[in-house]
Amino acid sequence: MRLVFVFALVALTAAVSASGIAYWLNRNTVLERTQNAVLKDFRTALAERAGALPVQPRCGELQDAARQMAAGPQNYAVLLIGTDSEGKECVAATDRELLTPGRLPASLRTAVDTARPVDDANRFSHHLYWQRKEVGDVPYLVAGAKVTGGGPTGYLMKSLATERQDLNSLAWSLGIATALALVGSALLAQAAASMVLRPVQRLGHAARQLGEGRLETRLRVTGTDELADLSRTFNRTAEQVEQRVEELSAREAASRRFVADMSHELRTPLTAITAVSEVLEEEADSLDPMIEPAVRLVVSETRRLNDLVENLMEVTRFDAGTARLVLDDVDVADQVTACIDARAWLDAVELDADRGIVARLDPRRLDVILANLIGNALKHGGSPVRVSVRTRDASGAEHRCPPEAVRAGSSAASAAEPADGPVDGSLLIQVRDHGPGIPEEVLPHVFDRFYKASASRPRSDGSGLGLSIALENAHIHGGEITAANLPEGGAVFTLRLPMDASRLAGDDLGESGGVTRTPGAGDDGARGGAEGGR
């Protein structure tokens, strides 16, 4: 539409300008040609007919001269005004209804009657004057002159109706030509759009599809112009991108298989090593004091290696999209208490949670999330660590005890939404410590896999996978985990989960009621502050 408008505007401007100039030039030419022919004939007739009369002609002689002058080829009316021998003014007119002394413009009569000084530059005291006027919407040429050397004064009135009709016909022709130019410009714009803009639009649409991941997108190429070359370049680029993505996907799949296979292969010898290390740990007190530190180091590193293998297998499940939810009704306060008690953290953790907050979640994955968040706060933050449980209703208001509308199994319970804005029927669990907080440069990477905040301490009890696994378990529920520093000091991790993940499970249901989810980029990480999350 913009192209059509621009073409039409340019064509209209050009056509109107050309038509205006053509009309103006033709009008001047037509009027000047008619005017010059009439004035020349009038001057000649006035000199021959009126000039041959006596200085004081009789009225009859004046009338005959007027009829003779009007009988010429130019067909104009004549008015002669003279004075006879008795001093009486005599008026002779060929058309007394059209041309009379009263119809003559006063300015014209004044100019005709005024004598001009005679000198070298002006040899005649009287000149021929003319002007145009309308009488009853009809244009006329009116002219007048006085016979040199004394004699009558002559006037003419010539109708310009024919010339006006010719000019009106010309104006109509130019108007029709302008309209045709306007239509032609619109058709030309449409053709240009078909040849130029539509291929560009198709190219833009194909580029958007390619950006959305439809790597099989291709353009149909016709012609040999620049747009065709651009389409061929796009197709070649899309083909190369598709091949590259396939290669990267194959490498990624091979890498995931390698990690999974390696983790599975490591589990068998680790099981045996773990059993031996447990026996050694039980007998550590009776061993030689020189050997005891080495035994305890072996036991500690064996446990660390076992945790790393388990974490790698869990990450592999997330990457492969095989992680599943097994939903159950969970009393959140009991779940948090059980997580803390199982790890002997009761003395170091404060719990602010009311009984009766029931959510339909995966209890095992919720335990993994809580264990990583609380353990991370204990390891890298400062005591005391406080865990608070709240709910948020559809209006965004938080409650210590959830209303019936957001309890598990209620008809008003809704699926989880991203935690960027208000989440209807959501569970909020905050884990706060009183340590130094998370450095600002570490905060954006706190959930990155294997990220260690301190490069000087690459070896630690943690693998750098704990927070990333916690985040993946939150995502599979349709929730989110965010990290921030508090103004009064310390860090706070906020877990947001839906009160009921049944709708999510219903959308992507796997076997046994499970739900699978493929994690997005950046859904992994480690706790900043010291060295990394568990």
Coordinates of C-alpha atoms in Angstrom, one line a residue:
M1 CA 0.0 0.0 0.0
R2 CA 2.9 2.4 0.7
L3 CA 4.4 1.7 -2.6
V4 CA 1.0 2.3 -4.4
F5 CA 0.6 5.5 -2.5
V6 CA 4.1 6.8 -3.3
F7 CA 3.7 5.8 -7.0
A8 CA 0.3 7.5 -7.1
L9 CA 1.5 10.6 -5.4
V10 CA 4.5 10.9 -7.7
A11 CA 2.4 10.3 -10.8
L12 CA -0.3 12.7 -9.7
T13 CA 2.3 15.4 -9.0
A14 CA 4.0 14.9 -12.3
A15 CA 0.7 14.7 -14.3
V16 CA -0.8 17.8 -12.6
S17 CA 2.4 19.8 -13.1
A18 CA 2.7 18.7 -16.7
S19 CA -1.0 19.3 -17.4
G20 CA -1.0 22.7 -15.7
I21 CA 2.0 23.8 -17.7
A22 CA 0.5 22.5 -20.9
Y23 CA -2.8 24.2 -20.3
W24 CA -1.1 27.5 -19.4
L25 CA 1.0 27.5 -22.5
N26 CA -1.8 26.5 -24.8
R27 CA -4.1 29.1 -23.3
N28 CA -1.7 31.9 -23.8
T29 CA -1.0 30.7 -27.4
V30 CA -4.7 30.5 -28.3
L31 CA -5.6 33.8 -26.8
E32 CA -2.6 35.7 -28.2
R33 CA -3.1 34.3 -31.6
T34 CA -6.8 35.3 -31.7
Q35 CA -6.1 38.6 -30.1
N36 CA -3.3 39.5 -32.4
A37 CA -5.4 38.6 -35.5
V38 CA -8.4 40.6 -34.3
L39 CA -6.3 43.7 -33.3
K40 CA -4.4 43.6 -36.6
D41 CA -7.6 43.4 -38.6
F42 CA -9.2 46.2 -36.5
R43 CA -6.2 48.5 -36.9
T44 CA -6.1 48.0 -40.7
A45 CA -9.9 48.5 -41.0
L46 CA -9.9 51.6 -38.8
A47 CA -7.1 53.1 -40.9
E48 CA -8.8 52.3 -44.2
R49 CA -12.4 52.9 -43.4
A50 CA -12.5 55.5 -40.6
G51 CA -9.3 57.2 -41.7
A52 CA -10.9 57.9 -45.1
L53 CA -13.7 59.8 -43.5
P54 CA -13.7 63.6 -43.0
V55 CA -12.6 64.9 -39.6
Q56 CA -16.2 65.8 -38.9
P57 CA -18.2 63.0 -40.7
R58 CA -21.9 62.7 -41.0
C59 CA -23.7 60.1 -38.9
G60 CA -24.6 58.1 -42.1
E61 CA -21.0 58.0 -43.2
L62 CA -19.9 56.9 -39.8
Q63 CA -22.6 54.1 -39.8
D64 CA -21.5 52.9 -43.2
A65 CA -17.8 52.8 -42.1
A66 CA -18.8 50.8 -39.0
R67 CA -20.7 48.2 -41.1
Q68 CA -17.8 47.8 -43.5
M69 CA -15.3 47.3 -40.6
A70 CA -17.6 44.7 -39.0
A71 CA -18.0 42.8 -42.3
G72 CA -14.4 41.6 -42.0
P73 CA -13.3 37.9 -41.5
Q74 CA -12.9 38.3 -37.7
N75 CA -16.6 38.8 -37.0
Y76 CA -16.5 41.4 -34.3
A77 CA -18.8 44.2 -33.4
V78 CA -17.8 47.8 -34.1
L79 CA -18.6 51.1 -32.4
L80 CA -17.5 54.4 -34.0
I81 CA -17.9 57.7 -32.1
G82 CA -17.4 61.0 -33.9
T83 CA -18.5 64.7 -34.1
D84 CA -20.3 66.1 -37.1
S85 CA -20.0 69.6 -38.7
E86 CA -22.6 70.9 -36.3
G87 CA -20.7 69.7 -33.2
K88 CA -23.1 67.0 -32.5
E89 CA -21.8 63.6 -31.3
C90 CA -22.6 60.8 -33.5
V91 CA -22.5 57.1 -32.4
A92 CA -22.5 54.3 -35.0
A93 CA -22.8 50.7 -33.7
T94 CA -23.2 47.4 -35.6
D95 CA -24.7 45.7 -32.5
R96 CA -26.5 48.1 -30.2
E97 CA -27.4 45.3 -27.8
L98 CA -23.8 44.2 -27.3
L99 CA -21.6 47.2 -27.9
T100 CA -22.7 50.6 -26.6
P101 CA -20.7 53.5 -25.0
G102 CA -22.1 52.5 -21.6
R103 CA -20.7 49.0 -21.9
L104 CA -17.2 50.2 -22.6
P105 CA -14.8 49.9 -19.6
A106 CA -14.1 53.4 -18.2
S107 CA -10.4 52.7 -17.9
L108 CA -10.3 51.7 -21.6
R109 CA -12.1 54.9 -22.8
T110 CA -9.8 57.0 -20.6
A111 CA -6.7 55.4 -22.1
V112 CA -8.0 55.7 -25.7
D113 CA -9.0 59.4 -25.3
T114 CA -5.7 60.4 -23.5
A115 CA -3.2 62.0 -25.8
R116 CA 0.5 61.1 -25.2
P117 CA 3.4 63.4 -25.9
V118 CA 5.0 62.9 -29.3
D119 CA 8.8 62.5 -29.3
D120 CA 11.4 60.3 -30.9
A121 CA 10.4 57.3 -28.9
N122 CA 6.7 57.9 -29.4
R123 CA 5.6 59.0 -32.8
F124 CA 1.8 58.9 -32.3
S125 CA -0.3 60.7 -29.7
H126 CA -2.9 57.9 -29.6
H127 CA -2.4 54.2 -29.3
L128 CA -4.5 51.0 -29.6
Y129 CA -5.6 49.6 -26.2
W130 CA -7.3 46.4 -25.3
Q131 CA -8.5 44.3 -22.4
R132 CA -10.7 41.3 -21.7
K133 CA -14.0 41.3 -19.9
E134 CA -17.0 39.0 -19.4
V135 CA -20.6 39.9 -20.4
G136 CA -23.1 37.4 -19.2
D137 CA -20.5 34.7 -18.5
V138 CA -19.1 35.1 -22.0
P139 CA -15.5 36.3 -22.4
Y140 CA -14.9 39.2 -24.8
L141 CA -12.0 41.1 -26.2
V142 CA -12.6 44.8 -26.1
A143 CA -10.2 47.2 -27.9
G144 CA -10.3 50.9 -28.9
A145 CA -8.2 53.4 -30.8
K146 CA -8.5 57.0 -32.1
V147 CA -7.8 57.9 -35.6
T148 CA -4.5 59.8 -35.8
G149 CA -4.7 63.3 -37.1
G150 CA -8.3 63.8 -36.0
G151 CA -11.4 61.8 -36.7
P152 CA -13.7 59.3 -35.0
T153 CA -12.8 56.9 -32.2
G154 CA -13.4 53.2 -32.9
Y155 CA -14.1 50.3 -30.5
L156 CA -14.5 46.6 -31.1
M157 CA -15.9 43.7 -29.1
K158 CA -14.9 40.2 -30.1
S159 CA -16.4 37.0 -28.4
L160 CA -13.9 34.5 -27.1
A161 CA -16.5 31.8 -26.5
T162 CA -15.0 29.5 -29.1
E163 CA -11.5 29.8 -27.6
R164 CA -13.0 29.1 -24.2
Q165 CA -14.6 26.0 -25.5
D166 CA -11.4 24.8 -27.0
L167 CA -9.5 25.4 -23.8
N168 CA -12.2 23.6 -21.8
S169 CA -11.8 20.6 -24.1
L170 CA -8.1 20.8 -23.6
A171 CA -8.6 20.8 -19.8
W172 CA -10.8 17.8 -20.0
S173 CA -8.3 16.0 -22.1
L174 CA -5.5 16.8 -19.7
G175 CA -7.7 15.7 -16.7
I176 CA -8.4 12.4 -18.4
A177 CA -4.7 12.0 -19.1
T178 CA -3.9 12.7 -15.4
A179 CA -6.5 10.1 -14.3
L180 CA -5.0 7.5 -16.7
A181 CA -1.6 8.3 -15.4
L182 CA -2.8 7.8 -11.8
V183 CA -4.3 4.4 -12.7
G184 CA -1.2 3.5 -14.6
S185 CA 1.0 4.4 -11.7
A186 CA -1.2 2.2 -9.4
L187 CA -0.9 -0.7 -11.8
L188 CA 2.9 -0.1 -12.1
A189 CA 3.1 -0.1 -8.3
Q190 CA 1.2 -3.3 -8.1
A191 CA 3.6 -4.9 -10.7
A192 CA 6.6 -3.6 -8.7
A193 CA 5.2 -5.1 -5.6
S194 CA 4.7 -8.4 -7.3
M195 CA 8.2 -8.4 -8.7
V196 CA 10.1 -6.8 -5.7
L197 CA 8.1 -6.5 -2.5
R198 CA 6.4 -9.9 -2.4
P199 CA 9.6 -11.8 -2.9
V200 CA 11.1 -9.7 -0.1
Q201 CA 8.1 -10.5 2.1
R202 CA 8.5 -14.2 1.3
L203 CA 12.1 -14.0 2.2
G204 CA 11.3 -12.3 5.5
H205 CA 8.7 -14.9 6.3
A206 CA 11.2 -17.7 5.5
A207 CA 13.8 -16.0 7.7
R208 CA 11.4 -15.9 10.6
Q209 CA 10.5 -19.5 10.1
L210 CA 14.2 -20.4 10.1
G211 CA 14.7 -18.4 13.2
E212 CA 11.9 -20.3 14.9
G213 CA 13.7 -23.5 14.3
R214 CA 12.1 -24.7 11.0
L215 CA 15.4 -25.6 9.4
E216 CA 13.7 -27.3 6.4
T217 CA 12.4 -23.9 5.2
R218 CA 13.4 -23.2 1.6
L219 CA 12.4 -20.6 -1.0
R220 CA 11.2 -21.3 -4.5
V221 CA 13.7 -19.6 -6.9
T222 CA 12.6 -18.3 -10.3
G223 CA 14.5 -15.9 -12.6
T224 CA 18.0 -14.6 -12.7
D225 CA 17.8 -11.2 -11.1
E226 CA 19.3 -10.0 -7.8
L227 CA 16.3 -11.2 -5.8
A228 CA 16.7 -14.7 -7.2
D229 CA 20.4 -14.7 -6.3
L230 CA 19.4 -13.6 -2.8
S231 CA 16.9 -16.4 -2.5
R232 CA 19.6 -18.9 -3.7
T233 CA 21.9 -17.5 -1.1
F234 CA 19.2 -17.9 1.6
N235 CA 18.6 -21.5 0.6
R236 CA 22.3 -22.4 0.7
T237 CA 22.6 -20.7 4.1
A238 CA 19.6 -22.5 5.4
E239 CA 21.0 -25.8 4.1
Q240 CA 24.3 -25.2 5.8
V241 CA 22.6 -24.2 9.0
E242 CA 20.5 -27.3 9.0
Q243 CA 23.6 -29.5 8.4
R244 CA 25.5 -27.7 11.1
V245 CA 22.6 -28.1 13.6
E246 CA 22.3 -31.8 12.7
E247 CA 26.0 -32.2 13.4
L248 CA 25.8 -30.4 16.7
S249 CA 22.7 -32.3 17.7
A250 CA 24.4 -35.6 16.9
R251 CA 27.5 -34.5 18.9
E252 CA 25.3 -33.4 21.8
A253 CA 23.4 -36.7 21.7
A254 CA 26.7 -38.6 21.6
S255 CA 28.0 -36.5 24.5
R256 CA 24.8 -37.3 26.6
R257 CA 25.1 -41.0 25.8
F258 CA 28.7 -40.9 26.8
V259 CA 28.0 -39.3 30.1
A260 CA 25.1 -41.6 30.7
D261 CA 27.1 -44.7 29.8
M262 CA 30.0 -43.6 31.8
S263 CA 27.8 -42.9 34.9
H264 CA 26.2 -46.3 34.6
E265 CA 29.6 -48.0 34.1
L266 CA 30.9 -46.2 37.2
R267 CA 28.1 -47.3 39.4
T268 CA 29.1 -50.9 39.6
P269 CA 32.7 -50.4 40.7
L270 CA 31.5 -47.5 42.9
T271 CA 29.1 -49.8 44.7
A272 CA 31.9 -52.1 45.6
I273 CA 34.3 -49.3 46.5
T274 CA 31.6 -47.7 48.7
A275 CA 31.0 -51.0 50.5
V276 CA 34.7 -51.4 51.1
S277 CA 35.0 -47.8 52.2
E278 CA 32.2 -48.2 54.7
V279 CA 34.0 -51.2 56.2
L280 CA 37.3 -49.2 56.4
E281 CA 35.4 -46.3 58.0
E282 CA 34.1 -48.6 60.7
E283 CA 37.6 -50.0 61.4
A284 CA 39.3 -46.6 61.1
D285 CA 39.7 -46.2 64.9
S286 CA 41.6 -49.5 65.1
L287 CA 44.0 -48.8 62.3
D288 CA 47.5 -47.5 62.5
P289 CA 47.5 -43.7 63.1
M290 CA 49.6 -43.3 60.1
I291 CA 47.1 -45.0 57.9
E292 CA 43.9 -43.5 59.4
P293 CA 44.0 -40.1 57.6
A294 CA 44.4 -41.8 54.3
V295 CA 41.5 -44.1 55.0
R296 CA 39.2 -41.3 56.0
L297 CA 40.3 -39.4 52.8
V298 CA 39.4 -42.4 50.7
V299 CA 36.0 -42.7 52.4
S300 CA 35.3 -39.0 51.9
E301 CA 36.4 -38.9 48.2
T302 CA 34.4 -42.1 47.5
R303 CA 31.3 -40.5 48.9
R304 CA 32.0 -37.4 46.8
L305 CA 32.5 -39.4 43.7
N306 CA 29.3 -41.4 44.3
D307 CA 27.4 -38.1 44.7
L308 CA 28.9 -36.8 41.5
V309 CA 28.0 -39.9 39.5
E310 CA 24.4 -39.7 40.8
N311 CA 24.2 -36.0 39.9
L312 CA 25.6 -36.6 36.4
M313 CA 23.0 -39.3 35.9
E314 CA 20.2 -36.9 37.0
V315 CA 21.5 -34.2 34.7
T316 CA 21.7 -36.7 31.8
R317 CA 18.0 -37.5 32.4
F318 CA 17.1 -33.8 32.2
D319 CA 19.1 -33.3 29.0
A320 CA 17.6 -36.4 27.4
G321 CA 14.1 -35.3 28.3
T322 CA 13.4 -38.5 30.2
A323 CA 12.9 -37.0 33.7
R324 CA 9.4 -37.7 35.0
L325 CA 7.1 -36.5 37.7
V326 CA 5.4 -38.9 40.1
L327 CA 2.8 -36.7 41.8
D328 CA 1.4 -37.1 45.2
D329 CA -0.3 -35.0 47.9
V330 CA 2.5 -33.4 50.0
D331 CA 2.2 -31.6 53.3
V332 CA 4.9 -29.0 52.7
A333 CA 5.7 -28.4 56.3
D334 CA 6.2 -32.1 57.0
Q335 CA 8.2 -32.5 53.8
V336 CA 10.6 -29.7 54.9
T337 CA 10.9 -31.1 58.4
A338 CA 11.6 -34.6 57.0
C339 CA 14.3 -33.2 54.7
I340 CA 16.0 -31.3 57.6
D341 CA 15.7 -34.2 60.0
A342 CA 17.1 -36.7 57.5
R343 CA 20.3 -34.7 57.2
A344 CA 20.6 -33.7 60.9
W345 CA 20.1 -30.0 60.2
L346 CA 17.5 -29.4 62.9
D347 CA 19.8 -27.4 65.1
A348 CA 21.0 -25.1 62.3
V349 CA 17.7 -24.4 60.5
E350 CA 14.7 -22.4 61.6
L351 CA 11.4 -23.4 60.0
D352 CA 8.5 -21.0 59.5
A353 CA 5.7 -23.1 58.1
D354 CA 2.2 -23.9 59.2
R355 CA 0.7 -27.4 59.0
G356 CA -2.0 -28.0 56.5
I357 CA -0.3 -26.5 53.4
V358 CA -0.9 -29.4 51.0
A359 CA 0.3 -29.3 47.4
R360 CA 0.2 -32.0 44.7
L361 CA 3.9 -32.3 43.7
D362 CA 6.6 -34.9 43.3
P363 CA 7.9 -35.5 46.9
R364 CA 11.2 -36.9 45.8
R365 CA 12.1 -34.0 43.6
L366 CA 10.8 -31.5 46.2
D367 CA 13.2 -33.1 48.7
V368 CA 16.1 -32.8 46.2
I369 CA 15.3 -29.1 45.7
L370 CA 15.0 -28.4 49.5
A371 CA 18.2 -30.4 50.3
N372 CA 20.2 -28.5 47.7
L373 CA 18.9 -25.0 48.7
I374 CA 19.2 -25.6 52.5
G375 CA 22.5 -27.4 52.3
N376 CA 23.9 -24.7 50.0
A377 CA 22.8 -22.0 52.5
L378 CA 24.4 -23.9 55.4
K379 CA 27.7 -24.5 53.5
H380 CA 28.2 -21.1 51.9
G381 CA 26.0 -18.7 53.9
G382 CA 25.8 -17.9 57.6
S383 CA 23.7 -19.2 60.4
P384 CA 20.9 -19.2 61.2
V385 CA 19.3 -20.5 58.0
R386 CA 15.6 -19.7 57.9
V387 CA 13.1 -21.6 55.7
S388 CA 9.6 -20.0 55.3
V389 CA 6.6 -21.4 53.5
R390 CA 3.8 -19.2 52.1
T391 CA 1.1 -19.5 49.4
R392 CA -0.1 -17.0 46.9
D393 CA -3.7 -16.9 45.7
A394 CA -5.1 -15.8 42.3
S395 CA -5.0 -12.1 43.3
G396 CA -1.3 -12.2 44.2
A397 CA -1.9 -11.9 48.0
E398 CA 0.4 -14.1 50.1
H399 CA -1.0 -16.3 53.0
R400 CA 0.6 -18.4 55.7
C401 CA -2.2 -20.9 55.3
P402 CA -3.6 -21.4 51.8
P403 CA -7.3 -20.8 51.0
E404 CA -9.3 -23.7 49.9
A405 CA -9.1 -22.4 46.3
V406 CA -5.4 -23.3 46.1
R407 CA -5.3 -26.5 48.0
A408 CA -4.4 -29.6 46.1
G409 CA -7.4 -31.3 44.5
S410 CA -9.5 -28.1 44.5
S411 CA -11.2 -27.2 41.2
A412 CA -9.7 -23.8 41.3
A413 CA -6.1 -25.0 41.5
S414 CA -4.2 -23.9 38.4
A415 CA -1.1 -25.0 36.7
A416 CA 2.2 -23.3 37.3
E417 CA 3.3 -20.3 35.5
P418 CA 6.6 -18.6 35.2
A419 CA 7.6 -16.7 38.4
D420 CA 8.2 -13.4 36.6
G421 CA 4.8 -12.2 37.5
P422 CA 1.8 -13.2 39.7
V423 CA 1.2 -17.0 39.7
D424 CA -2.3 -18.2 40.5
G425 CA -2.4 -20.7 43.3
S426 CA 1.4 -21.0 43.8
L427 CA 3.6 -22.2 46.6
L428 CA 6.5 -20.0 47.8
I429 CA 9.4 -21.4 49.8
Q430 CA 12.2 -19.0 50.8
V431 CA 15.6 -20.2 52.1
R432 CA 17.5 -17.3 53.7
D433 CA 20.9 -17.3 55.3
H434 CA 22.8 -14.6 57.2
G435 CA 26.1 -14.8 55.4
P436 CA 28.0 -12.3 53.3
G437 CA 25.6 -12.8 50.4
I438 CA 26.4 -13.6 46.7
P439 CA 28.9 -11.4 44.9
E440 CA 27.2 -9.3 42.2
E441 CA 29.5 -10.8 39.5
V442 CA 28.5 -14.3 40.6
L443 CA 24.8 -13.8 40.9
P444 CA 24.0 -14.2 37.1
H445 CA 25.9 -17.5 37.1
V446 CA 24.7 -19.0 40.3
F447 CA 22.7 -21.7 38.5
D448 CA 25.3 -22.5 35.9
R449 CA 26.6 -26.1 35.9
F450 CA 30.0 -26.7 37.4
Y451 CA 30.4 -23.0 38.2
K452 CA 32.7 -22.2 41.0
A453 CA 32.7 -18.7 42.5
S454 CA 36.3 -19.0 43.6
A455 CA 38.7 -20.1 41.0
S456 CA 41.4 -20.4 43.6
R457 CA 39.5 -23.3 45.2
P458 CA 38.6 -25.7 42.3
R459 CA 38.4 -28.6 44.7
S460 CA 35.5 -28.6 47.1
D461 CA 33.0 -30.9 48.7
G462 CA 30.5 -29.8 46.1
S463 CA 30.4 -30.7 42.4
G464 CA 28.8 -27.4 41.2
L465 CA 25.7 -29.3 40.0
G466 CA 23.4 -28.9 43.1
L467 CA 21.7 -25.7 42.2
S468 CA 21.4 -26.6 38.6
I469 CA 19.6 -29.9 39.5
A470 CA 17.4 -28.0 41.9
L471 CA 16.4 -25.5 39.2
E472 CA 15.7 -28.4 36.7
N473 CA 13.4 -30.1 39.3
A474 CA 11.6 -26.7 39.7
H475 CA 11.2 -26.3 36.0
I476 CA 9.8 -29.8 35.5
H477 CA 7.1 -28.8 38.0
G478 CA 6.5 -25.7 36.0
G479 CA 8.1 -23.5 38.7
E480 CA 11.2 -21.3 39.1
I481 CA 14.0 -20.6 41.5
T482 CA 15.4 -17.1 41.9
A483 CA 18.4 -15.9 43.9
A484 CA 19.0 -12.4 45.4
N485 CA 20.8 -10.5 48.1
L486 CA 18.9 -8.9 51.0
P487 CA 19.6 -5.3 51.9
E488 CA 20.3 -6.2 55.5
G489 CA 22.7 -8.9 54.5
G490 CA 22.6 -12.5 53.4
A491 CA 21.2 -14.3 50.4
V492 CA 17.7 -15.6 49.8
F493 CA 16.6 -18.3 47.3
T494 CA 12.9 -18.2 46.4
L495 CA 11.3 -21.4 45.1
R496 CA 7.9 -20.9 43.4
L497 CA 5.9 -24.0 42.5
P498 CA 2.3 -24.6 41.5
M499 CA 0.0 -25.9 44.3
D500 CA -1.2 -28.5 41.9
A501 CA 0.9 -29.8 39.0
S502 CA -1.8 -32.2 37.8
R503 CA -2.8 -30.0 34.8
L504 CA 0.9 -29.9 33.7
A505 CA 1.0 -33.6 34.1
G506 CA -2.2 -33.9 32.0
D507 CA -0.7 -31.9 29.2
D508 CA 2.5 -33.9 28.9
L509 CA 1.6 -37.2 30.5
G510 CA 4.0 -40.0 30.4
E511 CA 3.6 -43.5 31.7
S512 CA 2.6 -43.9 35.4
G513 CA 1.4 -40.3 35.5
G514 CA 4.8 -38.9 35.0
V515 CA 5.6 -35.8 33.0
T516 CA 8.8 -35.2 31.0
R517 CA 10.4 -31.8 30.3
T518 CA 13.4 -30.8 28.3
P519 CA 15.4 -28.1 30.1
G520 CA 16.2 -24.9 28.4
A521 CA 19.5 -23.2 28.0
G522 CA 20.9 -21.7 31.2
D523 CA 18.8 -23.9 33.5
D524 CA 21.8 -25.0 35.5
G525 CA 24.2 -23.6 37.9
A526 CA 26.2 -23.4 41.2
R527 CA 26.0 -21.4 44.4
G528 CA 28.2 -18.4 44.6
G529 CA 29.9 -17.1 47.7
A530 CA 32.6 -19.7 48.3
E531 CA 33.0 -22.4 45.6
G532 CA 29.8 -24.0 44.3
G533 CA 26.5 -25.7 45.1
R534 CA 26.1 -29.2 46.1

